[in-house]
């Protein structure tokens, strides 16, 4: 498939996903593509089973009496994915449809075994195969793809985890190992970037708002999304707020630097601390964010993660952000709408984008 056609396919599918149901004519108007190009690609997608034709609606008065527009929508049950979210001490494995509705879901906890990447990925692969075997036959036939989200730096093209801070220190061929052991095709993405993609496809970013997405939990990560594009730097990440140095004389961070913000406000750093420490540490978080906001100026800040669920912490953070940047109030700083799915929806969205929207069957 040519690159232009891939881009057009993705544009059309994202438009239909955002609309729910829509006519080909309206897709053409909203995407700027020619009606002929939209019709050709939509017909191909219907043949693939990715789109279905549904109801018809009357055209507006004066646009052709008696003529009706045929509506199309995405068949979210045409494919199922393996969504794998690897975190510092656990892995969430889910079998979902293309909307992220889980058919199966399990959490594997691990400790020292994570240092042996081959052993850990073998354990995860066994659980993936078990979950698939427990699915109905008609579902198993629709499971071909999987996606992995993981902290740290990844190489999407090679399918590797380059540096997963706190999990393993070396580069690991995650996708090839999982593919060999499960027979499925995998892609990989940084965990916060993956969740930001979920916000674009299913959440607040669905309406093309510019977002700063922040995960606050065992670590502290962020990604910046502008007009449905996620900004990445020369090493594949941007807005890495957790590794902003705020105290050069502070503690050693898992990334190798000293005094990163993450060493002050991670779940480990805040555990068993008094309220005075919490307020001071979280105020530093707010100051850092306020400074970043002056550079990237997003429409909204979307928070997720276990510490963002803590109402007291969230109250401290919002107050600190607004203290140093008056424009960011409760309207602009929000906890994610995807709260019930946040532990696995990231890799679902990556698989949907890579294998379905873009059609990269690699």
PDB file of N, CA, C and O in Angstrom, residues 45 54 63-64 78 93 114 137 139-140 160 170 195 199 214 218 223 237 246 251 253 265 276 304 307 320:
ATOM      1  N   UNK A  45     -12.611  -0.911   2.222  1.00  0.00           N
ATOM      2  CA  UNK A  45     -12.736  -1.190   3.654  1.00  0.00           C
ATOM      3  C   UNK A  45     -13.984  -2.011   3.961  1.00  0.00           C
ATOM      4  O   UNK A  45     -13.991  -2.835   4.875  1.00  0.00           O
ATOM      5  N   UNK A  54     -25.070   1.223   6.958  1.00  0.00           N
ATOM      6  CA  UNK A  54     -26.225   1.117   7.843  1.00  0.00           C
ATOM      7  C   UNK A  54     -27.419   1.873   7.334  1.00  0.00           C
ATOM      8  O   UNK A  54     -27.831   1.735   6.179  1.00  0.00           O
ATOM      9  N   UNK A  63     -31.182  20.167  -1.359  1.00  0.00           N
ATOM     10  CA  UNK A  63     -29.969  19.500  -1.842  1.00  0.00           C
ATOM     11  C   UNK A  63     -30.303  18.266  -2.661  1.00  0.00           C
ATOM     12  O   UNK A  63     -29.457  17.414  -2.856  1.00  0.00           O
ATOM     13  N   UNK A  64     -31.552  18.144  -3.088  1.00  0.00           N
ATOM     14  CA  UNK A  64     -31.937  16.984  -3.901  1.00  0.00           C
ATOM     15  C   UNK A  64     -33.093  16.261  -3.266  1.00  0.00           C
ATOM     16  O   UNK A  64     -32.903  15.374  -2.448  1.00  0.00           O
ATOM     17  N   UNK A  78     -14.621  -6.530  13.961  1.00  0.00           N
ATOM     18  CA  UNK A  78     -13.984  -7.242  12.842  1.00  0.00           C
ATOM     19  C   UNK A  78     -12.592  -7.767  13.214  1.00  0.00           C
ATOM     20  O   UNK A  78     -12.109  -8.709  12.607  1.00  0.00           O
ATOM     21  N   UNK A  93      -2.533  -7.752  30.700  1.00  0.00           N
ATOM     22  CA  UNK A  93      -2.754  -8.404  29.412  1.00  0.00           C
ATOM     23  C   UNK A  93      -4.255  -8.484  29.173  1.00  0.00           C
ATOM     24  O   UNK A  93      -5.000  -9.002  30.025  1.00  0.00           O
ATOM     25  N   UNK A 114      12.050  -9.778  36.276  1.00  0.00           N
ATOM     26  CA  UNK A 114      12.017  -8.816  35.176  1.00  0.00           C
ATOM     27  C   UNK A 114      13.421  -8.518  34.653  1.00  0.00           C
ATOM     28  O   UNK A 114      13.572  -8.038  33.527  1.00  0.00           O
ATOM     29  N   UNK A 137     -14.143 -19.685  19.362  1.00  0.00           N
ATOM     30  CA  UNK A 137     -13.444 -19.934  18.102  1.00  0.00           C
ATOM     31  C   UNK A 137     -13.589 -18.768  17.130  1.00  0.00           C
ATOM     32  O   UNK A 137     -12.627 -18.379  16.461  1.00  0.00           O
ATOM     33  N   UNK A 139     -13.864 -15.711  17.763  1.00  0.00           N
ATOM     34  CA  UNK A 139     -13.017 -14.598  18.197  1.00  0.00           C
ATOM     35  C   UNK A 139     -11.553 -14.906  17.901  1.00  0.00           C
ATOM     36  O   UNK A 139     -10.805 -14.045  17.408  1.00  0.00           O
ATOM     37  N   UNK A 140     -11.137 -16.128  18.179  1.00  0.00           N
ATOM     38  CA  UNK A 140      -9.738 -16.523  17.944  1.00  0.00           C
ATOM     39  C   UNK A 140      -9.342 -16.263  16.495  1.00  0.00           C
ATOM     40  O   UNK A 140      -8.227 -15.805  16.212  1.00  0.00           O
ATOM     41  N   UNK A 160      11.689  -2.638  19.466  1.00  0.00           N
ATOM     42  CA  UNK A 160      12.491  -2.891  20.671  1.00  0.00           C
ATOM     43  C   UNK A 160      12.197  -1.890  21.772  1.00  0.00           C
ATOM     44  O   UNK A 160      11.806  -0.751  21.529  1.00  0.00           O
ATOM     45  N   UNK A 170      18.951  -2.983  29.284  1.00  0.00           N
ATOM     46  CA  UNK A 170      19.466  -3.171  27.928  1.00  0.00           C
ATOM     47  C   UNK A 170      18.338  -3.092  26.903  1.00  0.00           C
ATOM     48  O   UNK A 170      17.151  -3.084  27.246  1.00  0.00           O
ATOM     49  N   UNK A 195      -0.895   6.041  25.670  1.00  0.00           N
ATOM     50  CA  UNK A 195      -2.131   6.547  26.289  1.00  0.00           C
ATOM     51  C   UNK A 195      -2.581   7.846  25.627  1.00  0.00           C
ATOM     52  O   UNK A 195      -3.779   8.094  25.485  1.00  0.00           O
ATOM     53  N   UNK A 199      -6.171   8.899  24.026  1.00  0.00           N
ATOM     54  CA  UNK A 199      -6.913  10.146  24.224  1.00  0.00           C
ATOM     55  C   UNK A 199      -7.318  10.747  22.876  1.00  0.00           C
ATOM     56  O   UNK A 199      -8.405  11.315  22.735  1.00  0.00           O
ATOM     57  N   UNK A 214      -0.334  13.536  31.104  1.00  0.00           N
ATOM     58  CA  UNK A 214       0.634  13.239  32.156  1.00  0.00           C
ATOM     59  C   UNK A 214       0.220  11.997  32.917  1.00  0.00           C
ATOM     60  O   UNK A 214      -0.925  11.897  33.402  1.00  0.00           O
ATOM     61  N   UNK A 218       3.993   5.319  39.730  1.00  0.00           N
ATOM     62  CA  UNK A 218       5.346   4.869  40.097  1.00  0.00           C
ATOM     63  C   UNK A 218       6.422   5.730  39.438  1.00  0.00           C
ATOM     64  O   UNK A 218       7.490   5.935  39.991  1.00  0.00           O
ATOM     65  N   UNK A 223       3.379  13.461  27.498  1.00  0.00           N
ATOM     66  CA  UNK A 223       3.450  13.541  26.032  1.00  0.00           C
ATOM     67  C   UNK A 223       2.612  14.719  25.586  1.00  0.00           C
ATOM     68  O   UNK A 223       1.589  15.044  26.203  1.00  0.00           O
ATOM     69  N   UNK A 237      10.980  10.882  22.226  1.00  0.00           N
ATOM     70  CA  UNK A 237      10.087  11.297  23.293  1.00  0.00           C
ATOM     71  C   UNK A 237      10.127  12.810  23.423  1.00  0.00           C
ATOM     72  O   UNK A 237      11.063  13.465  22.993  1.00  0.00           O
ATOM     73  N   UNK A 246      15.175  19.249  38.903  1.00  0.00           N
ATOM     74  CA  UNK A 246      14.680  20.324  39.766  1.00  0.00           C
ATOM     75  C   UNK A 246      15.546  20.506  41.011  1.00  0.00           C
ATOM     76  O   UNK A 246      15.421  21.505  41.708  1.00  0.00           O
ATOM     77  N   UNK A 251      18.233  13.275  44.881  1.00  0.00           N
ATOM     78  CA  UNK A 251      18.446  11.831  44.814  1.00  0.00           C
ATOM     79  C   UNK A 251      18.754  11.373  43.386  1.00  0.00           C
ATOM     80  O   UNK A 251      18.380  12.018  42.420  1.00  0.00           O
ATOM     81  N   UNK A 253      18.166   9.305  40.156  1.00  0.00           N
ATOM     82  CA  UNK A 253      16.950   8.833  39.489  1.00  0.00           C
ATOM     83  C   UNK A 253      17.252   7.541  38.732  1.00  0.00           C
ATOM     84  O   UNK A 253      18.402   7.262  38.390  1.00  0.00           O
ATOM     85  N   UNK A 265       8.114  13.231  43.417  1.00  0.00           N
ATOM     86  CA  UNK A 265       6.657  13.065  43.420  1.00  0.00           C
ATOM     87  C   UNK A 265       6.174  11.702  42.908  1.00  0.00           C
ATOM     88  O   UNK A 265       4.995  11.527  42.640  1.00  0.00           O
ATOM     89  N   UNK A 276       3.267  18.144  54.951  1.00  0.00           N
ATOM     90  CA  UNK A 276       4.139  19.270  54.626  1.00  0.00           C
ATOM     91  C   UNK A 276       5.060  18.905  53.459  1.00  0.00           C
ATOM     92  O   UNK A 276       5.229  19.688  52.516  1.00  0.00           O
ATOM     93  N   UNK A 304      -3.579  11.058  34.362  1.00  0.00           N
ATOM     94  CA  UNK A 304      -4.011   9.693  34.661  1.00  0.00           C
ATOM     95  C   UNK A 304      -2.938   9.027  35.501  1.00  0.00           C
ATOM     96  O   UNK A 304      -1.873   9.590  35.740  1.00  0.00           O
ATOM     97  N   UNK A 307      -1.603   7.981  41.238  1.00  0.00           N
ATOM     98  CA  UNK A 307      -1.511   9.157  42.107  1.00  0.00           C
ATOM     99  C   UNK A 307      -2.455  10.261  41.656  1.00  0.00           C
ATOM    100  O   UNK A 307      -2.923  11.058  42.475  1.00  0.00           O
ATOM    101  N   UNK A 320      -1.538  24.384  42.774  1.00  0.00           N
ATOM    102  CA  UNK A 320      -0.183  24.850  42.467  1.00  0.00           C
ATOM    103  C   UNK A 320      -0.077  25.334  41.019  1.00  0.00           C
ATOM    104  O   UNK A 320       0.521  26.382  40.747  1.00  0.00           O
TER     105      UNK A 320
END
